[in-house]
mmCIF file of C-alpha atoms in Angstrom:
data_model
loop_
_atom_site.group_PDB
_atom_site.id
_atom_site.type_symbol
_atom_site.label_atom_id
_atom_site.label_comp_id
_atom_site.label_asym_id
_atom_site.label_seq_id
_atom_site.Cartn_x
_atom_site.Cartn_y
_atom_site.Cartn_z
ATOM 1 C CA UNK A 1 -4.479 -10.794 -22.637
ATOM 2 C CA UNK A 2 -4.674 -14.497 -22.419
ATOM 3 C CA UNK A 3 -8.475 -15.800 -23.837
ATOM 4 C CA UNK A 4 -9.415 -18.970 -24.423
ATOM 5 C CA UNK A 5 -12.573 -19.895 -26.532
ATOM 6 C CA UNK A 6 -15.305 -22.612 -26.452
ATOM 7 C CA UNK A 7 -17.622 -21.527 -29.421
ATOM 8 C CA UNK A 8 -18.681 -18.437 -28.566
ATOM 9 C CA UNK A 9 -18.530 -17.950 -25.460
ATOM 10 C CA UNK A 10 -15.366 -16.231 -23.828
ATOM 11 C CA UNK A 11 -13.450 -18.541 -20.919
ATOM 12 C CA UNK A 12 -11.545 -16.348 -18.633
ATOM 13 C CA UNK A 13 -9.765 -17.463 -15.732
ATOM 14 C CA UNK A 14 -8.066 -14.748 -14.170
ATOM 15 C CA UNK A 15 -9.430 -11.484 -12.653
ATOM 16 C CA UNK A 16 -6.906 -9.681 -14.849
ATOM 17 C CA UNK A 17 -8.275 -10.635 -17.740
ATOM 18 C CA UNK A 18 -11.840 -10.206 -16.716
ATOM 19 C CA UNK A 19 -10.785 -6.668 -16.056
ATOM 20 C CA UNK A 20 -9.297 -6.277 -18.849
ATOM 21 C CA UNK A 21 -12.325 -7.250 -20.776
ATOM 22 C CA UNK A 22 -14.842 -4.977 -18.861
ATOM 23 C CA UNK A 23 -12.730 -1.976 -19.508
ATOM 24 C CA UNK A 24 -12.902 -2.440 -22.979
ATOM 25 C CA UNK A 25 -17.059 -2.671 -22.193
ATOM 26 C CA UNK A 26 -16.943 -0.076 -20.051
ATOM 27 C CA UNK A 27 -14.843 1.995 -22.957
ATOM 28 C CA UNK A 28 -17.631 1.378 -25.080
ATOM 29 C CA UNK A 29 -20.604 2.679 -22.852
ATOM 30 C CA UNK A 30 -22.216 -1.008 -22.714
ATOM 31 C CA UNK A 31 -24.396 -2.097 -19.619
ATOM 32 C CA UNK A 32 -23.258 -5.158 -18.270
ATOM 33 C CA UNK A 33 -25.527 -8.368 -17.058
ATOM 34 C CA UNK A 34 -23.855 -10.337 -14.476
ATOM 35 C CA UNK A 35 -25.096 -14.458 -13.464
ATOM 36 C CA UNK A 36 -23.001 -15.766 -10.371
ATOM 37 C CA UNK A 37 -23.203 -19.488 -10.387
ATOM 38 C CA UNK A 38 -21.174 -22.644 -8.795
ATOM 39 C CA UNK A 39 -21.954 -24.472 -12.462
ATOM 40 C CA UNK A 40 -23.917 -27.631 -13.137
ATOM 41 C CA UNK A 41 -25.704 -25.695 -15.373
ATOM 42 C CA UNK A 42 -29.142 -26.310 -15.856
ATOM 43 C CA UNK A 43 -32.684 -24.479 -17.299
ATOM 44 C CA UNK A 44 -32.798 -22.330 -14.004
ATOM 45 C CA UNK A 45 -29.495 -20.649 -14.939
ATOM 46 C CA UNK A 46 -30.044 -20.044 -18.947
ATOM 47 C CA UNK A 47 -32.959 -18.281 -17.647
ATOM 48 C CA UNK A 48 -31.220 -16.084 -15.978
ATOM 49 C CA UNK A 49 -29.225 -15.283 -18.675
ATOM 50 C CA UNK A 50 -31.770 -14.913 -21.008
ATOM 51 C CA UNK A 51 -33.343 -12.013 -18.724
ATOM 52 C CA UNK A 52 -29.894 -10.248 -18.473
ATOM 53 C CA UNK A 53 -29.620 -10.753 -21.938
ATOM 54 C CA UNK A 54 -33.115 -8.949 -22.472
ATOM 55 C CA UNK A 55 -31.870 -5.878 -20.212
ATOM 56 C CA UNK A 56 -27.842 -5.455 -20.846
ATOM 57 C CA UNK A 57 -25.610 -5.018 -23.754
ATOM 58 C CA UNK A 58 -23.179 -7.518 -22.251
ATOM 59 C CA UNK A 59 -23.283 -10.822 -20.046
ATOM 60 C CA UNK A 60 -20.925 -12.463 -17.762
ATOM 61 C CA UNK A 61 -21.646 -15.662 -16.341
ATOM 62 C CA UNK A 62 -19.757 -17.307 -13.244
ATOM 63 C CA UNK A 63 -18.812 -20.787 -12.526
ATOM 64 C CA UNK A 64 -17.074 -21.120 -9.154
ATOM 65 C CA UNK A 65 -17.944 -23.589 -6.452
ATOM 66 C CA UNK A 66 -17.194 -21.418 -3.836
ATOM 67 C CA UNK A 67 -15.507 -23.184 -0.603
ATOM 68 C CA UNK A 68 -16.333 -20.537 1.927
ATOM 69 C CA UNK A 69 -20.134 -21.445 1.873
ATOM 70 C CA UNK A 70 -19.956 -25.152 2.650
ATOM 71 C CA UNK A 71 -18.777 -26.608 6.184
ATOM 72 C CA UNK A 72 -16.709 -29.274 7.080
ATOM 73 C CA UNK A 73 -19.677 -31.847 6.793
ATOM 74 C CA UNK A 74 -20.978 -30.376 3.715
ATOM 75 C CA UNK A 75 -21.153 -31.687 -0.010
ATOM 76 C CA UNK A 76 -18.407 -29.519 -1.507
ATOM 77 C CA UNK A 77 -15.719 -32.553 -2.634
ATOM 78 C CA UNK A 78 -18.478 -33.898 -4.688
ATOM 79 C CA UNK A 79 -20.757 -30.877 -5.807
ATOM 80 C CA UNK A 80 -20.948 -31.500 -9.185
ATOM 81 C CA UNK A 81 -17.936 -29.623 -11.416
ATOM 82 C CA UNK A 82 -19.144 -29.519 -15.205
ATOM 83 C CA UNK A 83 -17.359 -26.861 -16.859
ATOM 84 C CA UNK A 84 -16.606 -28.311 -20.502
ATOM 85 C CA UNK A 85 -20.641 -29.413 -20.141
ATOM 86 C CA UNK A 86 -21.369 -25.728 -19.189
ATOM 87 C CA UNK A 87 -19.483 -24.596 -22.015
ATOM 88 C CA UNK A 88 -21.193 -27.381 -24.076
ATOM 89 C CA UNK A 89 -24.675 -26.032 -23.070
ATOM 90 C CA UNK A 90 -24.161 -22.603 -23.473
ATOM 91 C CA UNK A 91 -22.957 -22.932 -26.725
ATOM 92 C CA UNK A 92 -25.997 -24.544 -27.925
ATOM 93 C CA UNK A 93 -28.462 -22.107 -25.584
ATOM 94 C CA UNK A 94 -29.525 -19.341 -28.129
ATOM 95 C CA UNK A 95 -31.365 -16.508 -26.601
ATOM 96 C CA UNK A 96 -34.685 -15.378 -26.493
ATOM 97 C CA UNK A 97 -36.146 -12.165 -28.684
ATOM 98 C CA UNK A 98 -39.410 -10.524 -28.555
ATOM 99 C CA UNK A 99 -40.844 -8.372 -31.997
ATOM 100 C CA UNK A 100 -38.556 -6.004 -33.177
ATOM 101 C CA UNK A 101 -35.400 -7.273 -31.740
ATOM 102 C CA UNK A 102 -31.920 -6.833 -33.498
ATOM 103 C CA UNK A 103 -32.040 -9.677 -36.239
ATOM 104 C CA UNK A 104 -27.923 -9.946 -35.715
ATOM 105 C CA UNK A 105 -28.918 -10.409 -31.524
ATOM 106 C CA UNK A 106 -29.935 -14.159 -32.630
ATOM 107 C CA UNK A 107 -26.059 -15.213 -33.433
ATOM 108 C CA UNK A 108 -24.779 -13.368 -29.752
ATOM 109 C CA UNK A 109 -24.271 -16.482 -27.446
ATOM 110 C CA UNK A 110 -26.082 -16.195 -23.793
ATOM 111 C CA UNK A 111 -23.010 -15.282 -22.145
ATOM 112 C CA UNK A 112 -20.505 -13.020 -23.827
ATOM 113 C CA UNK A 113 -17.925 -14.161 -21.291
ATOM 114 C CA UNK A 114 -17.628 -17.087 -18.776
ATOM 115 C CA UNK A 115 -15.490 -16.233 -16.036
ATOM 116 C CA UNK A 116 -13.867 -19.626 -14.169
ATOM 117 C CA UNK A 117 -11.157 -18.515 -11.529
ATOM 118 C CA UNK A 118 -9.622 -21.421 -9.585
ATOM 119 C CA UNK A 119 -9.971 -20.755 -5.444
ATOM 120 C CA UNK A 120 -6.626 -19.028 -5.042
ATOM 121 C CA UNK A 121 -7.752 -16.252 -7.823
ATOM 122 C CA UNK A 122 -10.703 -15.407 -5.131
ATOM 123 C CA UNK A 123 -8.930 -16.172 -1.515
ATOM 124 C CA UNK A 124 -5.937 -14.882 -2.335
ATOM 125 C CA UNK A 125 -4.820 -15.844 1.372
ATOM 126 C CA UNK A 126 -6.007 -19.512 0.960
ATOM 127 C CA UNK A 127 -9.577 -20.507 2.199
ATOM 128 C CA UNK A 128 -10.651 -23.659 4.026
ATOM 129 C CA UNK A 129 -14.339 -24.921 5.328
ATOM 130 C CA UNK A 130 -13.261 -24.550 8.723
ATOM 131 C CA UNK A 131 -14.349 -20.937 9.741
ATOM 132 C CA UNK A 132 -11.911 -21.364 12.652
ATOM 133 C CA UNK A 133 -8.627 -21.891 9.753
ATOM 134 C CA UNK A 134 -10.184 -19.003 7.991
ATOM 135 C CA UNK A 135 -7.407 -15.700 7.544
ATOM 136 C CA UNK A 136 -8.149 -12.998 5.140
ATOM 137 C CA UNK A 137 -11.208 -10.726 4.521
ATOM 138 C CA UNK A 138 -14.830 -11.949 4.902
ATOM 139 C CA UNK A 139 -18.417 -9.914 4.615
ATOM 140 C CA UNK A 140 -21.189 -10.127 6.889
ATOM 141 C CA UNK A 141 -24.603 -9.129 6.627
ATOM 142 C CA UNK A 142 -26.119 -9.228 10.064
ATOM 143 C CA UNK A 143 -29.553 -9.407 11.082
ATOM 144 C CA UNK A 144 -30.570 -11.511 7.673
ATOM 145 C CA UNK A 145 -28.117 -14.016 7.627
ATOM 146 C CA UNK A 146 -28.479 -16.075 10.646
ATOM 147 C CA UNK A 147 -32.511 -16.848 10.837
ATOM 148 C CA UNK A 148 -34.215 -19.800 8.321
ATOM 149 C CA UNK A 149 -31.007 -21.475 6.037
ATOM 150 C CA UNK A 150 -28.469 -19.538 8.498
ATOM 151 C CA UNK A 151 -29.563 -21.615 11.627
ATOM 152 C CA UNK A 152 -28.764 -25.183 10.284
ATOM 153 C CA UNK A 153 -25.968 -23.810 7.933
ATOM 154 C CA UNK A 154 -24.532 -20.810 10.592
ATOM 155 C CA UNK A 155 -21.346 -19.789 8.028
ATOM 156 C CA UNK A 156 -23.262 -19.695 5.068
ATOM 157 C CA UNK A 157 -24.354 -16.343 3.968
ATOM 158 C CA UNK A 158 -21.092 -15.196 5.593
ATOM 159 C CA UNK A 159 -19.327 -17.156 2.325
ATOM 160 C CA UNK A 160 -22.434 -16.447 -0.112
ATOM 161 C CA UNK A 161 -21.496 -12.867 1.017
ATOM 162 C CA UNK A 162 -17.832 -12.847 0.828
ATOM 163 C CA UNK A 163 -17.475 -14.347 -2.669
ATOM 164 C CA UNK A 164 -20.485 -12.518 -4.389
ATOM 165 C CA UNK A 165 -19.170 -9.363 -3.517
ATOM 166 C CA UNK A 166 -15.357 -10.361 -5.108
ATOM 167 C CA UNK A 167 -17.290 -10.984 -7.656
ATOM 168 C CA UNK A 168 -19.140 -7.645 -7.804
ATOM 169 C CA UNK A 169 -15.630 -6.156 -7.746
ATOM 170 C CA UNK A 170 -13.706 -8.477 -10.391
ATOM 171 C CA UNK A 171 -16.996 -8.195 -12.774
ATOM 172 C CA UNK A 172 -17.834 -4.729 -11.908
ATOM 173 C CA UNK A 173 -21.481 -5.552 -13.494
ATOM 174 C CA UNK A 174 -24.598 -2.964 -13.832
ATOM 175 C CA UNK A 175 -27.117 -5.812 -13.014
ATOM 176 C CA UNK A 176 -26.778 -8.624 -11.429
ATOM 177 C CA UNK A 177 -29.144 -11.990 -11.782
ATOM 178 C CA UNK A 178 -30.531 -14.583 -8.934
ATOM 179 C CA UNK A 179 -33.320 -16.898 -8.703
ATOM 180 C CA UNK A 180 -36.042 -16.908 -6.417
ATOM 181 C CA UNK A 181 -35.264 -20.622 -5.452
ATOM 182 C CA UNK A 182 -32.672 -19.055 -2.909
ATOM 183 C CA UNK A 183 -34.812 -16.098 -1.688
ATOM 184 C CA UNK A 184 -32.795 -15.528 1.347
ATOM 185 C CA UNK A 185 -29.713 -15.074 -0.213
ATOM 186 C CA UNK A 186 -31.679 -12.849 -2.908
ATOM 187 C CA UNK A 187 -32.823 -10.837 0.600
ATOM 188 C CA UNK A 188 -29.315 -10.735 1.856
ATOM 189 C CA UNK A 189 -27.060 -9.847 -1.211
ATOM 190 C CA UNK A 190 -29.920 -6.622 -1.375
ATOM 191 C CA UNK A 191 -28.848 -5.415 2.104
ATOM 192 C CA UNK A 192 -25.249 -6.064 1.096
ATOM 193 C CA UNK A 193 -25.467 -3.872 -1.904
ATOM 194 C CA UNK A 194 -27.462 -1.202 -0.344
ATOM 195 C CA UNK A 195 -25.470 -0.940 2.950
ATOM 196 C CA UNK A 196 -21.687 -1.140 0.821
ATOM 197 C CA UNK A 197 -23.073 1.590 -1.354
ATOM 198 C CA UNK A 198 -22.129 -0.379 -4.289
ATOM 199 C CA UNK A 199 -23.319 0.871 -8.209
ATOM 200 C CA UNK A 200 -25.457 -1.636 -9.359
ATOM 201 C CA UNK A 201 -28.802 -3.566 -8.606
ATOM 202 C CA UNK A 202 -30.168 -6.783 -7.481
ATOM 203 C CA UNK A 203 -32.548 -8.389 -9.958
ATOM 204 C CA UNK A 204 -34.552 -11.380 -8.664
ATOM 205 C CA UNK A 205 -35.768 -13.415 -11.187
ATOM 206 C CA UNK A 206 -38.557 -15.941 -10.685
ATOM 207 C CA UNK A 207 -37.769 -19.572 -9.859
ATOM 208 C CA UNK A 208 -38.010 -21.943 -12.761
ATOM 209 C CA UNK A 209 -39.689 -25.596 -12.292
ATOM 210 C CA UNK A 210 -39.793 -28.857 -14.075
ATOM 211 C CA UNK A 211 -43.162 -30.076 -15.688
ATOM 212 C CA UNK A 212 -44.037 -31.414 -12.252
ATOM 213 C CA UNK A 213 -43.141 -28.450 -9.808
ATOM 214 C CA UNK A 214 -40.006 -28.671 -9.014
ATOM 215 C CA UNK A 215 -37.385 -26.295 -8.736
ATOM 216 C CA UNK A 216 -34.643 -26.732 -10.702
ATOM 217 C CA UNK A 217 -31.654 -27.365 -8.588
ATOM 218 C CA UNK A 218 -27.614 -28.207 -9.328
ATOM 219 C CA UNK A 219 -28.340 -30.648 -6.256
ATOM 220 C CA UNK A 220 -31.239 -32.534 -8.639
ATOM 221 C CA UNK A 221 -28.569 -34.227 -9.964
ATOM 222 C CA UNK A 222 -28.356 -36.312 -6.805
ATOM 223 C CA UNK A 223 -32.231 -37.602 -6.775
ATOM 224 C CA UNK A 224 -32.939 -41.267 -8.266
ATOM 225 C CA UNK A 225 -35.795 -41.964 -9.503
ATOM 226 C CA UNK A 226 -37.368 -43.316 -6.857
ATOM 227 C CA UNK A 227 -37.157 -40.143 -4.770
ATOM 228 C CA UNK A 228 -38.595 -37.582 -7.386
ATOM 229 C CA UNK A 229 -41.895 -38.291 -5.826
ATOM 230 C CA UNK A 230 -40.957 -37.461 -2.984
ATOM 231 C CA UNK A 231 -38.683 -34.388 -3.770
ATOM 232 C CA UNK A 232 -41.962 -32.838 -4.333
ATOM 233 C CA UNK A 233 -43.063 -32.611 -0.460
ATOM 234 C CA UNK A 234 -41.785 -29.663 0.098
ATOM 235 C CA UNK A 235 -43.901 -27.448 -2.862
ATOM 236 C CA UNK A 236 -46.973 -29.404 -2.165
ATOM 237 C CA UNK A 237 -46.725 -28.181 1.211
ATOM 238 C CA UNK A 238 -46.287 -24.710 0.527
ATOM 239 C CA UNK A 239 -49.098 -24.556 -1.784
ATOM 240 C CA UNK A 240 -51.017 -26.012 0.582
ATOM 241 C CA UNK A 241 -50.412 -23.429 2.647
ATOM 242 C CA UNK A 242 -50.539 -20.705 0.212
ATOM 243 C CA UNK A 243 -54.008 -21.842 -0.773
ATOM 244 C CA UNK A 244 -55.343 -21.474 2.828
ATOM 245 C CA UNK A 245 -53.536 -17.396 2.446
ATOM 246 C CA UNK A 246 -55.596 -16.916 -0.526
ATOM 247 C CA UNK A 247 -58.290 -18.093 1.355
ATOM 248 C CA UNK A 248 -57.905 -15.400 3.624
ATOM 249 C CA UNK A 249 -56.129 -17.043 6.208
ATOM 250 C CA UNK A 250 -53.301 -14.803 8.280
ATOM 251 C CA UNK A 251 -52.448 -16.579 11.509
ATOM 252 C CA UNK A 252 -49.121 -18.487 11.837
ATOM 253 C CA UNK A 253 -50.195 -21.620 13.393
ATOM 254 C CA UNK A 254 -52.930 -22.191 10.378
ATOM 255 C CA UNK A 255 -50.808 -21.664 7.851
ATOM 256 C CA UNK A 256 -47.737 -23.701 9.073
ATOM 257 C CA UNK A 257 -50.353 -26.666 10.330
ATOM 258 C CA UNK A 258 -50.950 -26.895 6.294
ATOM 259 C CA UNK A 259 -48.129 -27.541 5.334
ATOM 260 C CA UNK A 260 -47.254 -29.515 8.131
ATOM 261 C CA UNK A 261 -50.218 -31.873 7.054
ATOM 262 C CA UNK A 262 -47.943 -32.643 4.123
ATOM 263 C CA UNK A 263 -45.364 -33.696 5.699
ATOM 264 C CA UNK A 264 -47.281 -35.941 7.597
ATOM 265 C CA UNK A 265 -48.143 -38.129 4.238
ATOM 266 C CA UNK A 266 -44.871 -38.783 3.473
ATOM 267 C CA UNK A 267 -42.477 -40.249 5.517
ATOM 268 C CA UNK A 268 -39.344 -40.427 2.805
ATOM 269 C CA UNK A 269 -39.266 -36.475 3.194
ATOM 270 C CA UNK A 270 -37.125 -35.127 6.491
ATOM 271 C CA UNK A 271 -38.540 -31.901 7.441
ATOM 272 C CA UNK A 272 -35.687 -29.524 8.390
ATOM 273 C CA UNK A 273 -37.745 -26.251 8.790
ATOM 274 C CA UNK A 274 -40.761 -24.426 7.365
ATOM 275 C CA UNK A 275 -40.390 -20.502 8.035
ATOM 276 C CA UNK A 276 -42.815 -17.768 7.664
ATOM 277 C CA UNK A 277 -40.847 -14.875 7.806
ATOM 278 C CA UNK A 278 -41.259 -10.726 6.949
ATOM 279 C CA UNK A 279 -40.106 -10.198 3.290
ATOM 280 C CA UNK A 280 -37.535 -6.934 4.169
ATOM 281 C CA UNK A 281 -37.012 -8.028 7.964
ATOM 282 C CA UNK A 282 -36.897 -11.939 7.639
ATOM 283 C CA UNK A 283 -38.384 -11.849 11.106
ATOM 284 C CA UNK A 284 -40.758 -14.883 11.848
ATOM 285 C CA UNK A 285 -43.999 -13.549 11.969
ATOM 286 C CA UNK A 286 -47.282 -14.681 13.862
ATOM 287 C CA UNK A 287 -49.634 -12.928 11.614
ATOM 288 C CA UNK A 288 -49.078 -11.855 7.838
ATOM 289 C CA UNK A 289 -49.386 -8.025 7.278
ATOM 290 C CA UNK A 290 -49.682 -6.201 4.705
ATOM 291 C CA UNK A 291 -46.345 -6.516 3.677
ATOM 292 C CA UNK A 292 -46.895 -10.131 2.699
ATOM 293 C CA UNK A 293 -44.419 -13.104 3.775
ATOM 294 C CA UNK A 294 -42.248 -15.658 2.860
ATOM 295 C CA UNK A 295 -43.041 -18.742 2.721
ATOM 296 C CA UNK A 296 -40.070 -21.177 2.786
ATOM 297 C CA UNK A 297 -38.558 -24.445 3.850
ATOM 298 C CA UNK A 298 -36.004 -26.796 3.402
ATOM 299 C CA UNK A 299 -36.235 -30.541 3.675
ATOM 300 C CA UNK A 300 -33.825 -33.896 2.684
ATOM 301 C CA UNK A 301 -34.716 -36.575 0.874
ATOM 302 C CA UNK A 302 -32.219 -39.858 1.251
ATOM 303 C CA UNK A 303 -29.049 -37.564 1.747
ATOM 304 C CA UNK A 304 -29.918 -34.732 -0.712
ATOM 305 C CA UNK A 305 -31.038 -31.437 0.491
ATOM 306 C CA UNK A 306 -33.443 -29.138 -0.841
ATOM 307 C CA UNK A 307 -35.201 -25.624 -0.863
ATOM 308 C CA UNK A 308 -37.882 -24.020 -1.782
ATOM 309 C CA UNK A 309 -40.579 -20.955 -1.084
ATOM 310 C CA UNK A 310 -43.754 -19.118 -2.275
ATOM 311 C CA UNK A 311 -44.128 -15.250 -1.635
ATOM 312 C CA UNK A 312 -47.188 -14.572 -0.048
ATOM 313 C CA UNK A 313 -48.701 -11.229 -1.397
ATOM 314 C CA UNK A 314 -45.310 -9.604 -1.587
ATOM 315 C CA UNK A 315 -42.573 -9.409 -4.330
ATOM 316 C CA UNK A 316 -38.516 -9.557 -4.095
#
């Protein structure tokens, strides 16, 4: 088996070798943690590993910008590629330990492995941005995947889906790891699991923010300075809004006319959408329930675009 190392951290490139790895895991009886991520590695994603770190014997992290979930239009010939950094950061991330934790645990980088495949590893028959160029196998999970993000970006989930569960196959993980920040892919890669039967579970982990409320993003990276201020539309309107639920406030119109109000105050910030939307179903909703709501949107500043959401007295 061909390994190459950065400090601690294992760099594998080929799903051989990944396999090769996890049998010797699996041989071994240890659980293993599993982090998708495109790279440009930032606090968001060592959280993430630090919770699968807390919960598995083992962790594999991801890095794979993933052509099948951008369009034509879309950012992917400069999304930001930062492997040796990655490798850089991780091996200077030590992990977390509560009281009583194995003393040894403290010398164990974040990620035991860092898997890195090159596109024709994953899409064996090629892969393009151009749905219509497509060939080869592709996953779908209807009734989720087309509503909020899916109606500006219509292909997405269907390459969010497609590559997370090659993943799921190559990695063959017990847990796998995703923020909140992307709560309807969180919603969607839960259907996918439960409807392909597949052994493991879905852990969504809390977004992370900066000091000032944002959430950390790869996509950050594109902000200057002068449009951090307003970057932070977007969670100012959803608190707004989530301050006028905790009021006691239900109805649709109210809620979205707060954090429309926002908006209103700052013209540098492009409203795409703002969706209120059933936590399981993802259908709109007129009036929060008692199974709570998500509260989400997505907005550009200058010619960067960014997410965000609040649960409403419900949890992923």
């Amino acid at each position: 088996m061909t390994i190459s190392t950065v400090q601690s951290p294992v760099l594998i490139h080929t799903i051989r070798d990944l396999r090769a790895w996890r049998a010797t895991a699996t041989r071994e009886g240890q659980a293993v943690g599993f982090v998708p991520t495109m790279g440009a590695l930032h606090d968001g994603h060592l959280h993430l590993l630090r919770t699968a770190r807390k919960q598995c014997d083992r962790v594999v992290l991801s890095i794979f910008v993933n052509p099948a979930q951008f369009a034509p239009h879309e950012d992917l010939a400069t999304y930001p590629r930062t492997l040796d950094a990655d490798l850089a950061l991780l091996a200077r991330s030590a992990p977390t330990h509560g009281p009583g934790a194995d003393p040894m645990a403290a010398f164990r980088p974040l990620a035991d492995v860092v898997f890195a495949p090159n596109p024709a590893e994953m899409y064996p028959a090629g892969i393009s941005t151009d749905v219509r160029e497509q060939r080869g196998t592709f996953v779908e999970v209807l009734g989720v995947s087309h509503q909020m993000e899916g109606v500006t970006r219509p292909h997405f989930f269907r390459g969010v889906a497609t590559i997370v569960l090659k993943l799921f196959n190559a990695v063959q993980p017990d847990r796998a790891y995703f923020g909140q920040k992307d709560v309807q892919q969180c919603v969607v890669l839960r259907n996918m699991v439960r409807d392909l039967l597949l052994p493991l579970t879905v852990v969504t982990v809390p977004t992370v923010r900066s000091a000032t409320g944002l959430a950390l993003s790869s996509r950050n990276r594109y902000l200057t300075p002068d449009q951090m201020e307003p970057a932070l539309t977007l969670r100012r309107a959803l608190v707004a809004a989530s301050e006028r639920y905790e009021a006691g406030e239900r109805r649709r119109t109210h809620l979205l006319k707060a954090a429309h109000a926002v908006f209103a105050t700052e013209p540098r910030a492009q409203l795409e959408y703002i969706s209120l939307a059933h936590p399981v179903t993802l259908a709109e909703l007129d009036v929060v329930g008692q199974d709570g709501a998500i509260l989400s949107g997505a907005f550009r500043v200058g010619t960067t675009r960014l997410i965000d959401n609040i649960l409403l007295g419900c949890a992923l």
